[in-house]
């Protein structure tokens, strides 16, 4: 599997950057995970939006869905050589209004997932875990060809992440806070919590994402590294990891 970061800031982007959006590829299948601010602009450096095969959304906060409408527009209005297939957008249905925006006639079609589902999308098997967040949100575990990647989406720390992430080849996790916030938030995780999760779950590699705009990212990484001995990456635009 190959993961490419399009947007990695939490809440809002810094200039010329984006918020949560990642491309996951395997066997030529292109799955977009979340469609945050500037995702469509940034992705064009790496992939033609017309070539996406499917989209999956963790939740409906703007920093994860801001560019859904723009993605529909580029598929509708872009100068494509041939008529594009209808794009499936997988999401939960606990926000009816948000879900309703995912279907656009002949362009995209909303498809529901549930926490207990194992979804098969192209080469990926995807399982879900409800997170701790102000709105319904789901973490995802992607498995393909014997490898697995876990995305925490947005969440405060919860013990159930450990089992859900067990032995994952790669974990990318909401690290919106420095260590002084550990144990205090019901919204996002802190550096040390993410590091501890990676350690307890024995994941092979960790990427910190949904990053804070203020403070030293080197410090954020060092705080996580105090808990986890394995390789730690800081998400950035265009970073590509092959698992
Ligand atoms: Zn977010
Ligand atoms: Zn959120």
PDB file of C-alpha atoms and ligand atoms in Angstrom:
ATOM      1  CA  UNK A   1       0.000   0.000   0.000  1.00  0.00           C
ATOM      2  CA  UNK A   2       1.095   3.530  -0.697  1.00  0.00           C
ATOM      3  CA  UNK A   3      -0.176   6.487   1.315  1.00  0.00           C
ATOM      4  CA  UNK A   4       0.277  10.090   0.140  1.00  0.00           C
ATOM      5  CA  UNK A   5      -0.498  13.065   2.348  1.00  0.00           C
ATOM      6  CA  UNK A   6      -2.417  15.939   0.773  1.00  0.00           C
ATOM      7  CA  UNK A   7      -3.471  17.788   3.927  1.00  0.00           C
ATOM      8  CA  UNK A   8      -2.279  17.357   7.492  1.00  0.00           C
ATOM      9  CA  UNK A   9      -3.263  20.363   9.640  1.00  0.00           C
ATOM     10  CA  UNK A  10      -5.929  20.095  12.312  1.00  0.00           C
ATOM     11  CA  UNK A  11      -8.935  22.398  12.068  1.00  0.00           C
ATOM     12  CA  UNK A  12      -7.713  24.812   9.380  1.00  0.00           C
ATOM     13  CA  UNK A  13      -4.753  24.907   6.998  1.00  0.00           C
ATOM     14  CA  UNK A  14      -1.721  27.154   7.042  1.00  0.00           C
ATOM     15  CA  UNK A  15      -1.151  28.992   3.754  1.00  0.00           C
ATOM     16  CA  UNK A  16      -0.726  26.799   0.666  1.00  0.00           C
ATOM     17  CA  UNK A  17      -1.394  23.693   2.733  1.00  0.00           C
ATOM     18  CA  UNK A  18      -4.471  21.624   3.485  1.00  0.00           C
ATOM     19  CA  UNK A  19      -6.390  19.806   6.189  1.00  0.00           C
ATOM     20  CA  UNK A  20      -7.006  16.052   6.475  1.00  0.00           C
ATOM     21  CA  UNK A  21      -6.839  14.269   3.132  1.00  0.00           C
ATOM     22  CA  UNK A  22      -4.813  11.207   2.179  1.00  0.00           C
ATOM     23  CA  UNK A  23      -4.583   9.002  -0.893  1.00  0.00           C
ATOM     24  CA  UNK A  24      -4.291   5.259  -0.316  1.00  0.00           C
ATOM     25  CA  UNK A  25      -3.245   3.170  -3.316  1.00  0.00           C
ATOM     26  CA  UNK A  26      -2.904  -0.544  -3.913  1.00  0.00           C
ATOM     27  CA  UNK A  27      -2.980  -2.585  -7.123  1.00  0.00           C
ATOM     28  CA  UNK A  28      -3.754   0.604  -9.064  1.00  0.00           C
ATOM     29  CA  UNK A  29      -6.870   1.346  -6.971  1.00  0.00           C
ATOM     30  CA  UNK A  30      -7.034   4.914  -5.649  1.00  0.00           C
ATOM     31  CA  UNK A  31      -8.978   5.549  -2.437  1.00  0.00           C
ATOM     32  CA  UNK A  32      -9.167   9.066  -1.016  1.00  0.00           C
ATOM     33  CA  UNK A  33      -9.451   9.201   2.787  1.00  0.00           C
ATOM     34  CA  UNK A  34     -11.167  12.422   3.918  1.00  0.00           C
ATOM     35  CA  UNK A  35     -11.436  15.479   1.686  1.00  0.00           C
ATOM     36  CA  UNK A  36     -10.306  18.431   3.774  1.00  0.00           C
ATOM     37  CA  UNK A  37      -9.649  22.025   2.775  1.00  0.00           C
ATOM     38  CA  UNK A  38      -7.476  22.440  -0.367  1.00  0.00           C
ATOM     39  CA  UNK A  39      -7.460  18.688  -1.046  1.00  0.00           C
ATOM     40  CA  UNK A  40      -8.474  19.078  -4.692  1.00  0.00           C
ATOM     41  CA  UNK A  41      -5.912  21.792  -5.348  1.00  0.00           C
ATOM     42  CA  UNK A  42      -3.063  19.883  -3.703  1.00  0.00           C
ATOM     43  CA  UNK A  43      -3.917  16.445  -5.111  1.00  0.00           C
ATOM     44  CA  UNK A  44      -3.449  17.673  -8.661  1.00  0.00           C
ATOM     45  CA  UNK A  45       0.310  17.640  -8.019  1.00  0.00           C
ATOM     46  CA  UNK A  46       0.092  13.891  -7.501  1.00  0.00           C
ATOM     47  CA  UNK A  47      -3.059  12.450  -9.056  1.00  0.00           C
ATOM     48  CA  UNK A  48      -5.754  13.462 -11.523  1.00  0.00           C
ATOM     49  CA  UNK A  49      -9.008  13.803  -9.514  1.00  0.00           C
ATOM     50  CA  UNK A  50     -10.681  12.002 -12.415  1.00  0.00           C
ATOM     51  CA  UNK A  51      -8.653   8.892 -11.544  1.00  0.00           C
ATOM     52  CA  UNK A  52      -9.981   8.455  -8.012  1.00  0.00           C
ATOM     53  CA  UNK A  53     -11.889   5.186  -7.619  1.00  0.00           C
ATOM     54  CA  UNK A  54     -13.577   5.828  -4.255  1.00  0.00           C
ATOM     55  CA  UNK A  55     -13.671   8.166  -1.264  1.00  0.00           C
ATOM     56  CA  UNK A  56     -14.180   7.395   2.418  1.00  0.00           C
ATOM     57  CA  UNK A  57     -14.986   9.940   5.136  1.00  0.00           C
ATOM     58  CA  UNK A  58     -14.353   9.648   8.870  1.00  0.00           C
ATOM     59  CA  UNK A  59     -16.781  12.401   9.933  1.00  0.00           C
ATOM     60  CA  UNK A  60     -18.347  15.659   8.828  1.00  0.00           C
ATOM     61  CA  UNK A  61     -16.230  18.342  10.466  1.00  0.00           C
ATOM     62  CA  UNK A  62     -15.238  20.930   7.832  1.00  0.00           C
ATOM     63  CA  UNK A  63     -11.526  20.131   8.042  1.00  0.00           C
ATOM     64  CA  UNK A  64     -12.401  16.618   6.741  1.00  0.00           C
ATOM     65  CA  UNK A  65     -15.138  17.369   4.185  1.00  0.00           C
ATOM     66  CA  UNK A  66     -14.502  20.966   3.045  1.00  0.00           C
ATOM     67  CA  UNK A  67     -13.555  19.922  -0.485  1.00  0.00           C
ATOM     68  CA  UNK A  68     -16.210  17.264  -1.139  1.00  0.00           C
ATOM     69  CA  UNK A  69     -18.239  19.732  -3.193  1.00  0.00           C
ATOM     70  CA  UNK A  70     -15.094  20.856  -5.010  1.00  0.00           C
ATOM     71  CA  UNK A  71     -14.248  17.255  -5.834  1.00  0.00           C
ATOM     72  CA  UNK A  72     -17.748  16.842  -7.272  1.00  0.00           C
ATOM     73  CA  UNK A  73     -17.214  20.022  -9.313  1.00  0.00           C
ATOM     74  CA  UNK A  74     -13.871  18.966 -10.776  1.00  0.00           C
ATOM     75  CA  UNK A  75     -15.382  15.613 -11.804  1.00  0.00           C
ATOM     76  CA  UNK A  76     -18.441  17.379 -13.279  1.00  0.00           C
ATOM     77  CA  UNK A  77     -16.780  20.343 -14.970  1.00  0.00           C
ATOM     78  CA  UNK A  78     -13.213  19.216 -15.643  1.00  0.00           C
ATOM     79  CA  UNK A  79     -12.046  18.571 -19.176  1.00  0.00           C
ATOM     80  CA  UNK A  80     -12.069  14.764 -19.051  1.00  0.00           C
ATOM     81  CA  UNK A  81     -11.360  12.564 -22.065  1.00  0.00           C
ATOM     82  CA  UNK A  82     -14.276  10.304 -21.322  1.00  0.00           C
ATOM     83  CA  UNK A  83     -17.332  10.311 -19.118  1.00  0.00           C
ATOM     84  CA  UNK A  84     -16.265   9.439 -15.571  1.00  0.00           C
ATOM     85  CA  UNK A  85     -17.850   6.630 -13.572  1.00  0.00           C
ATOM     86  CA  UNK A  86     -20.000   7.669 -10.620  1.00  0.00           C
ATOM     87  CA  UNK A  87     -17.671   8.096  -7.628  1.00  0.00           C
ATOM     88  CA  UNK A  88     -18.682   6.135  -4.511  1.00  0.00           C
ATOM     89  CA  UNK A  89     -18.300   8.157  -1.300  1.00  0.00           C
ATOM     90  CA  UNK A  90     -18.431   5.945   1.797  1.00  0.00           C
ATOM     91  CA  UNK A  91     -19.503   7.625   5.029  1.00  0.00           C
ATOM     92  CA  UNK A  92     -21.596   7.087   8.112  1.00  0.00           C
ATOM     93  CA  UNK A  93     -25.215   8.193   8.070  1.00  0.00           C
ATOM     94  CA  UNK A  94     -25.438   9.619  11.595  1.00  0.00           C
ATOM     95  CA  UNK A  95     -25.374  13.140  10.135  1.00  0.00           C
ATOM     96  CA  UNK A  96     -28.225  13.108   7.626  1.00  0.00           C
ATOM     97  CA  UNK A  97     -27.526  16.564   6.280  1.00  0.00           C
ATOM     98  CA  UNK A  98     -23.833  15.836   5.750  1.00  0.00           C
ATOM     99  CA  UNK A  99     -24.606  12.492   4.165  1.00  0.00           C
ATOM    100  CA  UNK A 100     -27.108  14.080   1.771  1.00  0.00           C
ATOM    101  CA  UNK A 101     -24.391  16.254   0.198  1.00  0.00           C
ATOM    102  CA  UNK A 102     -22.378  13.226  -0.883  1.00  0.00           C
ATOM    103  CA  UNK A 103     -24.721  12.243  -3.691  1.00  0.00           C
ATOM    104  CA  UNK A 104     -24.712  14.275  -6.891  1.00  0.00           C
ATOM    105  CA  UNK A 105     -26.551  12.885  -9.888  1.00  0.00           C
ATOM    106  CA  UNK A 106     -24.227  11.070 -12.327  1.00  0.00           C
ATOM    107  CA  UNK A 107     -21.169  12.335 -10.390  1.00  0.00           C
ATOM    108  CA  UNK A 108     -21.022  10.791  -6.920  1.00  0.00           C
ATOM    109  CA  UNK A 109     -23.045   8.420  -4.799  1.00  0.00           C
ATOM    110  CA  UNK A 110     -23.207   8.226  -1.004  1.00  0.00           C
ATOM    111  CA  UNK A 111     -22.741   4.763   0.475  1.00  0.00           C
ATOM    112  CA  UNK A 112     -23.193   3.961   4.149  1.00  0.00           C
ATOM    113  CA  UNK A 113     -20.825   2.128   6.435  1.00  0.00           C
ATOM    114  CA  UNK A 114     -21.531   0.996   9.969  1.00  0.00           C
ATOM    115  CA  UNK A 115     -19.182   0.434  12.875  1.00  0.00           C
ATOM    116  CA  UNK A 116     -19.634  -3.328  12.738  1.00  0.00           C
ATOM    117  CA  UNK A 117     -19.118  -3.613   8.974  1.00  0.00           C
ATOM    118  CA  UNK A 118     -16.081  -4.916   7.235  1.00  0.00           C
ATOM    119  CA  UNK A 119     -16.239  -2.981   4.034  1.00  0.00           C
ATOM    120  CA  UNK A 120     -14.627  -4.276   0.848  1.00  0.00           C
ATOM    121  CA  UNK A 121     -13.540  -1.417  -1.392  1.00  0.00           C
ATOM    122  CA  UNK A 122     -11.305  -2.356  -4.308  1.00  0.00           C
ATOM    123  CA  UNK A 123      -8.395  -4.327  -2.808  1.00  0.00           C
ATOM    124  CA  UNK A 124      -9.039  -2.976   0.715  1.00  0.00           C
ATOM    125  CA  UNK A 125     -10.851  -4.546   3.645  1.00  0.00           C
ATOM    126  CA  UNK A 126     -11.853  -1.744   5.977  1.00  0.00           C
ATOM    127  CA  UNK A 127     -12.971  -2.098   9.596  1.00  0.00           C
ATOM    128  CA  UNK A 128     -14.149   0.694  11.879  1.00  0.00           C
ATOM    129  CA  UNK A 129     -13.968   1.909  15.452  1.00  0.00           C
ATOM    130  CA  UNK A 130     -16.083   4.714  16.902  1.00  0.00           C
ATOM    131  CA  UNK A 131     -13.900   7.467  18.315  1.00  0.00           C
ATOM    132  CA  UNK A 132     -14.264   9.992  21.134  1.00  0.00           C
ATOM    133  CA  UNK A 133     -15.113  13.254  19.400  1.00  0.00           C
ATOM    134  CA  UNK A 134     -17.848  15.925  19.619  1.00  0.00           C
ATOM    135  CA  UNK A 135     -19.565  14.435  16.536  1.00  0.00           C
ATOM    136  CA  UNK A 136     -19.817  10.785  15.365  1.00  0.00           C
ATOM    137  CA  UNK A 137     -16.453   9.820  13.891  1.00  0.00           C
ATOM    138  CA  UNK A 138     -14.849   6.518  12.957  1.00  0.00           C
ATOM    139  CA  UNK A 139     -11.274   5.298  12.922  1.00  0.00           C
ATOM    140  CA  UNK A 140     -10.426   2.909  10.098  1.00  0.00           C
ATOM    141  CA  UNK A 141      -8.189  -0.084   9.629  1.00  0.00           C
ATOM    142  CA  UNK A 142      -7.252  -0.832   6.017  1.00  0.00           C
ATOM    143  CA  UNK A 143      -5.932  -4.267   5.122  1.00  0.00           C
ATOM    144  CA  UNK A 144      -4.680  -5.370   1.722  1.00  0.00           C
ATOM    145  CA  UNK A 145      -2.289  -8.071   0.577  1.00  0.00           C
ATOM    146  CA  UNK A 146      -1.337  -8.982   4.137  1.00  0.00           C
ATOM    147  CA  UNK A 147      -0.487  -5.444   5.323  1.00  0.00           C
ATOM    148  CA  UNK A 148      -2.513  -3.102   7.459  1.00  0.00           C
ATOM    149  CA  UNK A 149      -2.744   0.627   8.050  1.00  0.00           C
ATOM    150  CA  UNK A 150      -4.712   2.300  10.827  1.00  0.00           C
ATOM    151  CA  UNK A 151      -6.080   5.857  10.738  1.00  0.00           C
ATOM    152  CA  UNK A 152      -7.393   7.128  14.052  1.00  0.00           C
ATOM    153  CA  UNK A 153      -9.335   9.955  12.381  1.00  0.00           C
ATOM    154  CA  UNK A 154     -10.180  12.559  15.048  1.00  0.00           C
ATOM    155  CA  UNK A 155     -10.314  11.333  18.598  1.00  0.00           C
ATOM    156  CA  UNK A 156      -9.342  11.721  22.187  1.00  0.00           C
ATOM    157  CA  UNK A 157      -7.354   8.776  23.540  1.00  0.00           C
ATOM    158  CA  UNK A 158      -9.302   5.581  24.158  1.00  0.00           C
ATOM    159  CA  UNK A 159      -8.033   2.151  25.269  1.00  0.00           C
ATOM    160  CA  UNK A 160      -9.875   0.442  22.421  1.00  0.00           C
ATOM    161  CA  UNK A 161      -7.426   1.983  19.958  1.00  0.00           C
ATOM    162  CA  UNK A 162      -4.752  -0.417  21.216  1.00  0.00           C
ATOM    163  CA  UNK A 163      -6.526  -3.565  20.115  1.00  0.00           C
ATOM    164  CA  UNK A 164      -7.821  -1.904  16.956  1.00  0.00           C
ATOM    165  CA  UNK A 165      -4.261  -0.924  15.959  1.00  0.00           C
ATOM    166  CA  UNK A 166      -2.589  -4.156  17.097  1.00  0.00           C
ATOM    167  CA  UNK A 167       0.474  -5.033  14.979  1.00  0.00           C
ATOM    168  CA  UNK A 168      -0.441  -2.554  12.261  1.00  0.00           C
ATOM    169  CA  UNK A 169       2.305  -1.937   9.744  1.00  0.00           C
ATOM    170  CA  UNK A 170       1.545   1.771   9.867  1.00  0.00           C
ATOM    171  CA  UNK A 171      -0.479   4.009  12.166  1.00  0.00           C
ATOM    172  CA  UNK A 172      -1.339   7.604  11.381  1.00  0.00           C
ATOM    173  CA  UNK A 173      -2.903   9.382  14.263  1.00  0.00           C
ATOM    174  CA  UNK A 174      -4.567  12.611  15.347  1.00  0.00           C
ATOM    175  CA  UNK A 175      -1.802  14.392  17.272  1.00  0.00           C
ATOM    176  CA  UNK A 176      -3.324  17.813  17.716  1.00  0.00           C
ATOM    177  CA  UNK A 177      -1.922  18.492  21.161  1.00  0.00           C
ATOM    178  CA  UNK A 178       1.361  18.706  23.031  1.00  0.00           C
ATOM    179  CA  UNK A 179       1.860  16.568  26.093  1.00  0.00           C
ATOM    180  CA  UNK A 180       0.448  19.038  28.615  1.00  0.00           C
ATOM    181  CA  UNK A 181      -3.014  18.223  27.177  1.00  0.00           C
ATOM    182  CA  UNK A 182      -2.686  14.476  27.755  1.00  0.00           C
ATOM    183  CA  UNK A 183      -5.745  13.135  29.545  1.00  0.00           C
ATOM    184  CA  UNK A 184      -7.518  16.499  29.388  1.00  0.00           C
ATOM    185  CA  UNK A 185      -9.224  16.509  26.001  1.00  0.00           C
ATOM    186  CA  UNK A 186     -12.422  14.880  24.758  1.00  0.00           C
ATOM    187  CA  UNK A 187     -11.602  15.900  21.183  1.00  0.00           C
ATOM    188  CA  UNK A 188      -8.015  15.062  20.139  1.00  0.00           C
ATOM    189  CA  UNK A 189      -4.946  13.144  21.299  1.00  0.00           C
ATOM    190  CA  UNK A 190      -1.705  14.495  22.663  1.00  0.00           C
ATOM    191  CA  UNK A 191       1.794  13.513  21.479  1.00  0.00           C
ATOM    192  CA  UNK A 192       2.518  11.232  24.421  1.00  0.00           C
ATOM    193  CA  UNK A 193      -0.822   9.439  24.089  1.00  0.00           C
ATOM    194  CA  UNK A 194      -0.171   8.722  20.420  1.00  0.00           C
ATOM    195  CA  UNK A 195       3.335   7.495  21.221  1.00  0.00           C
ATOM    196  CA  UNK A 196       1.993   5.244  23.964  1.00  0.00           C
ATOM    197  CA  UNK A 197      -0.690   3.882  21.656  1.00  0.00           C
ATOM    198  CA  UNK A 198       1.929   3.019  19.025  1.00  0.00           C
ATOM    199  CA  UNK A 199       3.981   1.233  21.663  1.00  0.00           C
ATOM    200  CA  UNK A 200       1.116  -0.688  23.284  1.00  0.00           C
ATOM    201  CA  UNK A 201      -0.239  -1.770  19.893  1.00  0.00           C
ATOM    202  CA  UNK A 202       3.251  -2.757  18.663  1.00  0.00           C
ATOM    203  CA  UNK A 203       2.811  -0.912  15.389  1.00  0.00           C
ATOM    204  CA  UNK A 204       5.763  -0.859  13.028  1.00  0.00           C
ATOM    205  CA  UNK A 205       5.726   2.793  12.040  1.00  0.00           C
ATOM    206  CA  UNK A 206       3.903   5.920  13.201  1.00  0.00           C
ATOM    207  CA  UNK A 207       2.952   9.185  11.541  1.00  0.00           C
ATOM    208  CA  UNK A 208       1.748  12.189  13.533  1.00  0.00           C
ATOM    209  CA  UNK A 209      -0.919  14.160  11.692  1.00  0.00           C
ATOM    210  CA  UNK A 210      -3.826  16.576  12.231  1.00  0.00           C
ATOM    211  CA  UNK A 211      -1.015  18.771  13.495  1.00  0.00           C
ATOM    212  CA  UNK A 212      -1.206  21.922  15.623  1.00  0.00           C
ATOM    213  CA  UNK A 213      -0.415  25.231  13.901  1.00  0.00           C
ATOM    214  CA  UNK A 214       1.307  26.677  16.955  1.00  0.00           C
ATOM    215  CA  UNK A 215       4.381  25.330  18.710  1.00  0.00           C
ATOM    216  CA  UNK A 216       7.374  23.265  17.644  1.00  0.00           C
ATOM    217  CA  UNK A 217       6.604  20.145  15.594  1.00  0.00           C
ATOM    218  CA  UNK A 218      10.069  18.837  16.463  1.00  0.00           C
ATOM    219  CA  UNK A 219       9.020  18.996  20.108  1.00  0.00           C
ATOM    220  CA  UNK A 220       5.732  17.246  19.312  1.00  0.00           C
ATOM    221  CA  UNK A 221       7.712  14.430  17.684  1.00  0.00           C
ATOM    222  CA  UNK A 222      10.190  14.238  20.560  1.00  0.00           C
ATOM    223  CA  UNK A 223       7.346  13.897  23.035  1.00  0.00           C
ATOM    224  CA  UNK A 224       5.897  10.982  21.050  1.00  0.00           C
ATOM    225  CA  UNK A 225       9.368   9.463  20.695  1.00  0.00           C
ATOM    226  CA  UNK A 226       9.765   9.404  24.474  1.00  0.00           C
ATOM    227  CA  UNK A 227       7.010   6.741  24.468  1.00  0.00           C
ATOM    228  CA  UNK A 228       7.599   4.893  21.183  1.00  0.00           C
ATOM    229  CA  UNK A 229      10.933   3.489  19.999  1.00  0.00           C
ATOM    230  CA  UNK A 230       9.904   2.867  16.386  1.00  0.00           C
ATOM    231  CA  UNK A 231      10.137   5.209  13.433  1.00  0.00           C
ATOM    232  CA  UNK A 232       8.014   8.368  13.714  1.00  0.00           C
ATOM    233  CA  UNK A 233       7.165  10.636  10.810  1.00  0.00           C
ATOM    234  CA  UNK A 234       5.599  14.096  10.873  1.00  0.00           C
ATOM    235  CA  UNK A 235       2.927  14.424   8.205  1.00  0.00           C
ATOM    236  CA  UNK A 236       3.552  17.002   5.500  1.00  0.00           C
ATOM    237  CA  UNK A 237       2.133  17.841   2.120  1.00  0.00           C
ATOM    238  CA  UNK A 238       3.254  15.336  -0.521  1.00  0.00           C
ATOM    239  CA  UNK A 239       4.844  12.915   1.926  1.00  0.00           C
ATOM    240  CA  UNK A 240       4.465   9.429   0.500  1.00  0.00           C
ATOM    241  CA  UNK A 241       4.933   6.200   2.439  1.00  0.00           C
ATOM    242  CA  UNK A 242       4.996   2.727   0.968  1.00  0.00           C
ATOM    243  CA  UNK A 243       4.002  -0.025   3.376  1.00  0.00           C
TER     244      UNK A 243
HETATM  245 ZN1  LIG B   1     -10.264  17.388  12.305  1.00  0.00          ZN
HETATM  246 ZN1  LIG B   2     -13.209  16.533  13.892  1.00  0.00          ZN
END
